PDB file of C-alpha atoms in Angstrom:
ATOM      1  CA  MET A   1     -23.759-107.148  45.424  1.00  0.00           C
ATOM      2  CA  ASN A   2     -21.955-110.233  46.071  1.00  0.00           C
ATOM      3  CA  GLY A   3     -18.693-108.219  46.401  1.00  0.00           C
ATOM      4  CA  ALA A   4     -20.174-106.009  49.035  1.00  0.00           C
ATOM      5  CA  GLY A   5     -21.466-108.939  51.038  1.00  0.00           C
ATOM      6  CA  ASN A   6     -18.046-110.550  50.892  1.00  0.00           C
ATOM      7  CA  PHE A   7     -16.437-107.265  52.041  1.00  0.00           C
ATOM      8  CA  LEU A   8     -18.816-107.025  55.008  1.00  0.00           C
ATOM      9  CA  ALA A   9     -18.386-110.588  55.968  1.00  0.00           C
ATOM     10  CA  ALA A  10     -14.584-110.342  55.868  1.00  0.00           C
ATOM     11  CA  ASN A  11     -14.457-107.053  57.804  1.00  0.00           C
ATOM     12  CA  MET A  12     -17.338-107.740  60.337  1.00  0.00           C
ATOM     13  CA  THR A  13     -15.047-107.499  63.412  1.00  0.00           C
ATOM     14  CA  TYR A  14     -13.656-104.174  62.426  1.00  0.00           C
ATOM     15  CA  ILE A  15     -17.104-102.756  61.601  1.00  0.00           C
ATOM     16  CA  ILE A  16     -18.384-103.875  65.014  1.00  0.00           C
ATOM     17  CA  ILE A  17     -15.417-102.440  66.812  1.00  0.00           C
ATOM     18  CA  GLY A  18     -15.966 -99.173  64.874  1.00  0.00           C
ATOM     19  CA  ILE A  19     -19.647 -99.052  65.771  1.00  0.00           C
ATOM     20  CA  VAL A  20     -18.939 -99.827  69.462  1.00  0.00           C
ATOM     21  CA  ALA A  21     -16.238 -97.031  69.521  1.00  0.00           C
ATOM     22  CA  LEU A  22     -18.692 -94.645  67.920  1.00  0.00           C
ATOM     23  CA  MET A  23     -21.376 -95.604  70.521  1.00  0.00           C
ATOM     24  CA  VAL A  24     -18.955 -94.945  73.371  1.00  0.00           C
ATOM     25  CA  ILE A  25     -18.156 -91.530  71.874  1.00  0.00           C
ATOM     26  CA  MET A  26     -21.836 -90.771  71.500  1.00  0.00           C
ATOM     27  CA  TYR A  27     -22.507 -91.824  75.195  1.00  0.00           C
ATOM     28  CA  GLY A  28     -19.718 -89.490  76.309  1.00  0.00           C
ATOM     29  CA  ILE A  29     -21.279 -86.630  74.346  1.00  0.00           C
ATOM     30  CA  ILE A  30     -24.677 -87.381  75.756  1.00  0.00           C
ATOM     31  CA  ILE A  31     -23.251 -87.423  79.276  1.00  0.00           C
ATOM     32  CA  TYR A  32     -21.473 -84.079  78.672  1.00  0.00           C
ATOM     33  CA  LEU A  33     -24.653 -82.520  77.277  1.00  0.00           C
ATOM     34  CA  TYR A  34     -26.710 -83.797  80.237  1.00  0.00           C
ATOM     35  CA  MET A  35     -24.347 -82.308  82.697  1.00  0.00           C
ATOM     36  CA  ASN A  36     -24.433 -78.945  80.909  1.00  0.00           C
ATOM     37  CA  LEU A  37     -28.174 -79.012  80.712  1.00  0.00           C
ATOM     38  CA  SER A  38     -28.338 -79.757  84.439  1.00  0.00           C
ATOM     39  CA  TYR A  39     -25.998 -76.826  85.260  1.00  0.00           C
ATOM     40  CA  MET A  40     -28.064 -74.519  83.059  1.00  0.00           C
ATOM     41  CA  LYS A  41     -31.356 -75.590  84.804  1.00  0.00           C
ATOM     42  CA  LYS A  42     -29.824 -74.810  88.157  1.00  0.00           C
ATOM     43  CA  ARG A  43     -28.737 -71.376  86.988  1.00  0.00           C
ATOM     44  CA  TYR A  44     -32.197 -70.825  85.464  1.00  0.00           C
ATOM     45  CA  ARG A  45     -33.935 -71.789  88.761  1.00  0.00           C
ATOM     46  CA  LYS A  46     -31.651 -69.499  90.686  1.00  0.00           C
ATOM     47  CA  MET A  47     -32.297 -66.545  88.328  1.00  0.00           C
ATOM     48  CA  MET A  48     -35.985 -67.075  88.470  1.00  0.00           C
ATOM     49  CA  GLN A  49     -36.041 -67.350  92.318  1.00  0.00           C
ATOM     50  CA  GLY A  50     -38.364 -64.820  93.842  1.00  0.00           C
ATOM     51  CA  THR A  51     -40.612 -64.549  90.734  1.00  0.00           C
ATOM     52  CA  ASP A  52     -43.947 -66.129  90.399  1.00  0.00           C
ATOM     53  CA  GLY A  53     -43.066 -67.572  87.057  1.00  0.00           C
ATOM     54  CA  GLY A  54     -44.197 -64.313  85.400  1.00  0.00           C
ATOM     55  CA  ASN A  55     -42.502 -62.594  82.622  1.00  0.00           C
ATOM     56  CA  ILE A  56     -38.814 -61.978  83.235  1.00  0.00           C
ATOM     57  CA  GLU A  57     -38.987 -58.894  80.944  1.00  0.00           C
ATOM     58  CA  ARG A  58     -41.595 -57.331  83.242  1.00  0.00           C
ATOM     59  CA  MET A  59     -39.317 -57.969  86.110  1.00  0.00           C
ATOM     60  CA  LEU A  60     -36.283 -56.394  84.451  1.00  0.00           C
ATOM     61  CA  LEU A  61     -38.306 -53.303  83.370  1.00  0.00           C
ATOM     62  CA  GLY A  62     -39.430 -52.978  87.001  1.00  0.00           C
ATOM     63  CA  HIS A  63     -35.853 -53.062  88.129  1.00  0.00           C
ATOM     64  CA  ILE A  64     -34.871 -50.425  85.521  1.00  0.00           C
ATOM     65  CA  ASP A  65     -37.683 -48.153  86.685  1.00  0.00           C
ATOM     66  CA  GLU A  66     -36.569 -48.567  90.294  1.00  0.00           C
ATOM     67  CA  THR A  67     -33.017 -47.741  89.350  1.00  0.00           C
ATOM     68  CA  LYS A  68     -34.215 -44.553  87.521  1.00  0.00           C
ATOM     69  CA  ARG A  69     -36.173 -43.633  90.665  1.00  0.00           C
ATOM     70  CA  VAL A  70     -33.223 -44.120  92.929  1.00  0.00           C
ATOM     71  CA  ALA A  71     -31.015 -42.064  90.572  1.00  0.00           C
ATOM     72  CA  ALA A  72     -33.504 -39.186  90.638  1.00  0.00           C
ATOM     73  CA  ILE A  73     -33.628 -39.301  94.406  1.00  0.00           C
ATOM     74  CA  ASN A  74     -29.845 -39.311  94.503  1.00  0.00           C
ATOM     75  CA  GLU A  75     -29.757 -36.184  92.339  1.00  0.00           C
ATOM     76  CA  GLU A  76     -32.120 -34.518  94.786  1.00  0.00           C
ATOM     77  CA  ILE A  77     -29.921 -35.404  97.667  1.00  0.00           C
ATOM     78  CA  GLN A  78     -26.810 -34.113  95.897  1.00  0.00           C
ATOM     79  CA  ALA A  79     -28.637 -30.823  95.088  1.00  0.00           C
ATOM     80  CA  ASP A  80     -29.646 -30.520  98.795  1.00  0.00           C
ATOM     81  CA  ASN A  81     -26.105 -31.168  99.896  1.00  0.00           C
ATOM     82  CA  ARG A  82     -24.817 -28.474  97.685  1.00  0.00           C
ATOM     83  CA  ALA A  83     -27.434 -25.972  98.993  1.00  0.00           C
ATOM     84  CA  ILE A  84     -26.525 -26.915 102.589  1.00  0.00           C
ATOM     85  CA  HIS A  85     -22.850 -26.569 101.795  1.00  0.00           C
ATOM     86  CA  GLU A  86     -23.387 -23.198 100.319  1.00  0.00           C
ATOM     87  CA  HIS A  87     -25.540 -22.129 103.307  1.00  0.00           C
ATOM     88  CA  LEU A  88     -22.943 -23.310 105.758  1.00  0.00           C
ATOM     89  CA  ASN A  89     -20.272 -21.172 104.126  1.00  0.00           C
ATOM     90  CA  HIS A  90     -22.211 -18.119 105.366  1.00  0.00           C
ATOM     91  CA  CYS A  91     -22.861 -19.406 108.899  1.00  0.00           C
ATOM     92  CA  LEU A  92     -20.714 -18.359 111.801  1.00  0.00           C
ATOM     93  CA  CYS A  93     -18.354 -21.269 112.332  1.00  0.00           C
ATOM     94  CA  LYS A  94     -15.182 -19.690 113.812  1.00  0.00           C
ATOM     95  CA  VAL A  95     -15.177 -18.292 117.329  1.00  0.00           C
ATOM     96  CA  GLY A  96     -12.471 -16.531 119.295  1.00  0.00           C
ATOM     97  CA  LEU A  97     -12.886 -15.291 122.843  1.00  0.00           C
ATOM     98  CA  VAL A  98     -10.421 -13.254 124.915  1.00  0.00           C
ATOM     99  CA  ARG A  99     -11.200 -12.102 128.507  1.00  0.00           C
ATOM    100  CA  PHE A 100      -9.009  -9.319 129.879  1.00  0.00           C
ATOM    101  CA  ARG A 101      -8.636  -6.771 132.608  1.00  0.00           C
ATOM    102  CA  ALA A 102      -9.256  -3.363 130.981  1.00  0.00           C
ATOM    103  CA  PHE A 103      -8.090  -1.334 134.004  1.00  0.00           C
ATOM    104  CA  GLU A 104      -5.383  -2.281 136.462  1.00  0.00           C
ATOM    105  CA  ASP A 105      -7.383  -1.136 139.493  1.00  0.00           C
ATOM    106  CA  MET A 106     -10.272  -3.596 138.629  1.00  0.00           C
ATOM    107  CA  GLY A 107     -10.415  -6.933 140.347  1.00  0.00           C
ATOM    108  CA  SER A 108     -10.921  -9.544 137.617  1.00  0.00           C
ATOM    109  CA  ASP A 109     -11.158 -10.221 133.837  1.00  0.00           C
ATOM    110  CA  LEU A 110     -14.611  -8.767 133.291  1.00  0.00           C
ATOM    111  CA  SER A 111     -13.901  -7.223 129.859  1.00  0.00           C
ATOM    112  CA  TYR A 112     -13.975  -9.340 126.751  1.00  0.00           C
ATOM    113  CA  ALA A 113     -13.622  -9.477 123.003  1.00  0.00           C
ATOM    114  CA  VAL A 114     -15.453 -12.048 120.896  1.00  0.00           C
ATOM    115  CA  ALA A 115     -14.819 -12.685 117.163  1.00  0.00           C
ATOM    116  CA  LEU A 116     -17.552 -14.509 115.155  1.00  0.00           C
ATOM    117  CA  LEU A 117     -16.490 -15.395 111.578  1.00  0.00           C
ATOM    118  CA  ASP A 118     -17.913 -17.473 108.726  1.00  0.00           C
ATOM    119  CA  ALA A 119     -15.917 -19.718 106.408  1.00  0.00           C
ATOM    120  CA  GLY A 120     -14.926 -16.678 104.232  1.00  0.00           C
ATOM    121  CA  ASN A 121     -13.565 -14.908 107.388  1.00  0.00           C
ATOM    122  CA  ASN A 122     -16.423 -12.341 107.411  1.00  0.00           C
ATOM    123  CA  GLY A 123     -18.264 -11.478 110.572  1.00  0.00           C
ATOM    124  CA  VAL A 124     -18.130  -9.294 113.584  1.00  0.00           C
ATOM    125  CA  ILE A 125     -16.108  -8.649 116.727  1.00  0.00           C
ATOM    126  CA  PHE A 126     -18.089  -7.781 119.911  1.00  0.00           C
ATOM    127  CA  SER A 127     -16.092  -6.206 122.737  1.00  0.00           C
ATOM    128  CA  SER A 128     -17.111  -4.989 126.125  1.00  0.00           C
ATOM    129  CA  ILE A 129     -15.039  -2.792 128.426  1.00  0.00           C
ATOM    130  CA  PHE A 130     -16.053  -3.105 132.084  1.00  0.00           C
ATOM    131  CA  GLY A 131     -15.204  -0.174 134.317  1.00  0.00           C
ATOM    132  CA  ARG A 132     -16.180   0.951 137.863  1.00  0.00           C
ATOM    133  CA  GLU A 133     -18.666   3.517 136.645  1.00  0.00           C
ATOM    134  CA  ASP A 134     -19.929   2.008 133.448  1.00  0.00           C
ATOM    135  CA  CYS A 135     -19.641  -0.704 130.801  1.00  0.00           C
ATOM    136  CA  ARG A 136     -19.267   0.044 127.158  1.00  0.00           C
ATOM    137  CA  SER A 137     -19.898  -2.347 124.251  1.00  0.00           C
ATOM    138  CA  TYR A 138     -18.506  -2.180 120.788  1.00  0.00           C
ATOM    139  CA  VAL A 139     -19.315  -4.049 117.538  1.00  0.00           C
ATOM    140  CA  LYS A 140     -16.786  -3.953 114.566  1.00  0.00           C
ATOM    141  CA  PRO A 141     -17.574  -5.536 111.183  1.00  0.00           C
ATOM    142  CA  ILE A 142     -14.979  -7.982 109.728  1.00  0.00           C
ATOM    143  CA  HIS A 143     -14.545  -8.582 106.005  1.00  0.00           C
ATOM    144  CA  ASN A 144     -11.808 -11.004 104.802  1.00  0.00           C
ATOM    145  CA  ALA A 145     -10.184 -11.018 108.286  1.00  0.00           C
ATOM    146  CA  THR A 146      -9.791  -7.239 108.312  1.00  0.00           C
ATOM    147  CA  SER A 147     -11.834  -4.377 109.772  1.00  0.00           C
ATOM    148  CA  THR A 148     -12.330  -0.828 108.657  1.00  0.00           C
ATOM    149  CA  TYR A 149     -12.081   0.076 112.358  1.00  0.00           C
ATOM    150  CA  GLN A 150      -8.944   0.073 114.448  1.00  0.00           C
ATOM    151  CA  LEU A 151      -8.803  -3.186 116.409  1.00  0.00           C
ATOM    152  CA  THR A 152      -7.381  -3.354 119.965  1.00  0.00           C
ATOM    153  CA  ALA A 153      -4.835  -5.976 120.860  1.00  0.00           C
ATOM    154  CA  GLU A 154      -7.439  -8.045 122.520  1.00  0.00           C
ATOM    155  CA  GLU A 155      -9.739  -7.853 119.576  1.00  0.00           C
ATOM    156  CA  GLN A 156      -6.918  -8.878 117.181  1.00  0.00           C
ATOM    157  CA  GLN A 157      -6.116 -11.748 119.529  1.00  0.00           C
ATOM    158  CA  ALA A 158      -9.784 -12.872 119.464  1.00  0.00           C
ATOM    159  CA  MET A 159      -9.884 -12.692 115.775  1.00  0.00           C
ATOM    160  CA  GLN A 160      -6.623 -14.767 115.545  1.00  0.00           C
ATOM    161  CA  ILE A 161      -8.135 -17.438 117.812  1.00  0.00           C
ATOM    162  CA  ALA A 162     -11.207 -17.501 115.585  1.00  0.00           C
ATOM    163  CA  LEU A 163      -9.061 -17.826 112.408  1.00  0.00           C
ATOM    164  CA  ASP A 164      -7.010 -20.588 114.011  1.00  0.00           C
ATOM    165  CA  SER A 165     -10.223 -22.475 115.094  1.00  0.00           C
ATOM    166  CA  GLY A 166     -11.249 -22.895 111.508  1.00  0.00           C
ATOM    167  CA  LYS A 167      -8.083 -24.807 110.502  1.00  0.00           C
TER     168      LYS A 167
END
């Protein structure tokens, strides 16, 4: 024991310097841990903002349910959009109008041809020929931009205007 006491007495300065160095290192570690803990507390408070201190699991499950509900509504909206788009393909969306003078001895452009087509270039052409004694109206069906009936030059022009209006 005497040998250990002599060793401690001879090296007391070095032992104290070692203990002080160890204490400085420990204080540095404590300060580092305190700063990290403070940062984590701030993040925790920010995350818990808006809750009444209740169960965070309950809050997350509520958000998951809300997300599922929004996704279901989004699916419905997409289905409605597809149905509307399909319906619009069959609506008349291309129009062509040509007014013309059917007879040279008539005063103004009272005759006309109107082409009404859908997105698939199907529809009808209405034409009316105005004369001194009478007025005649015609309707010709159009399928894929062609008709089974002979089209007049004015009707063809009205159909071309309608086709060009859809571009």
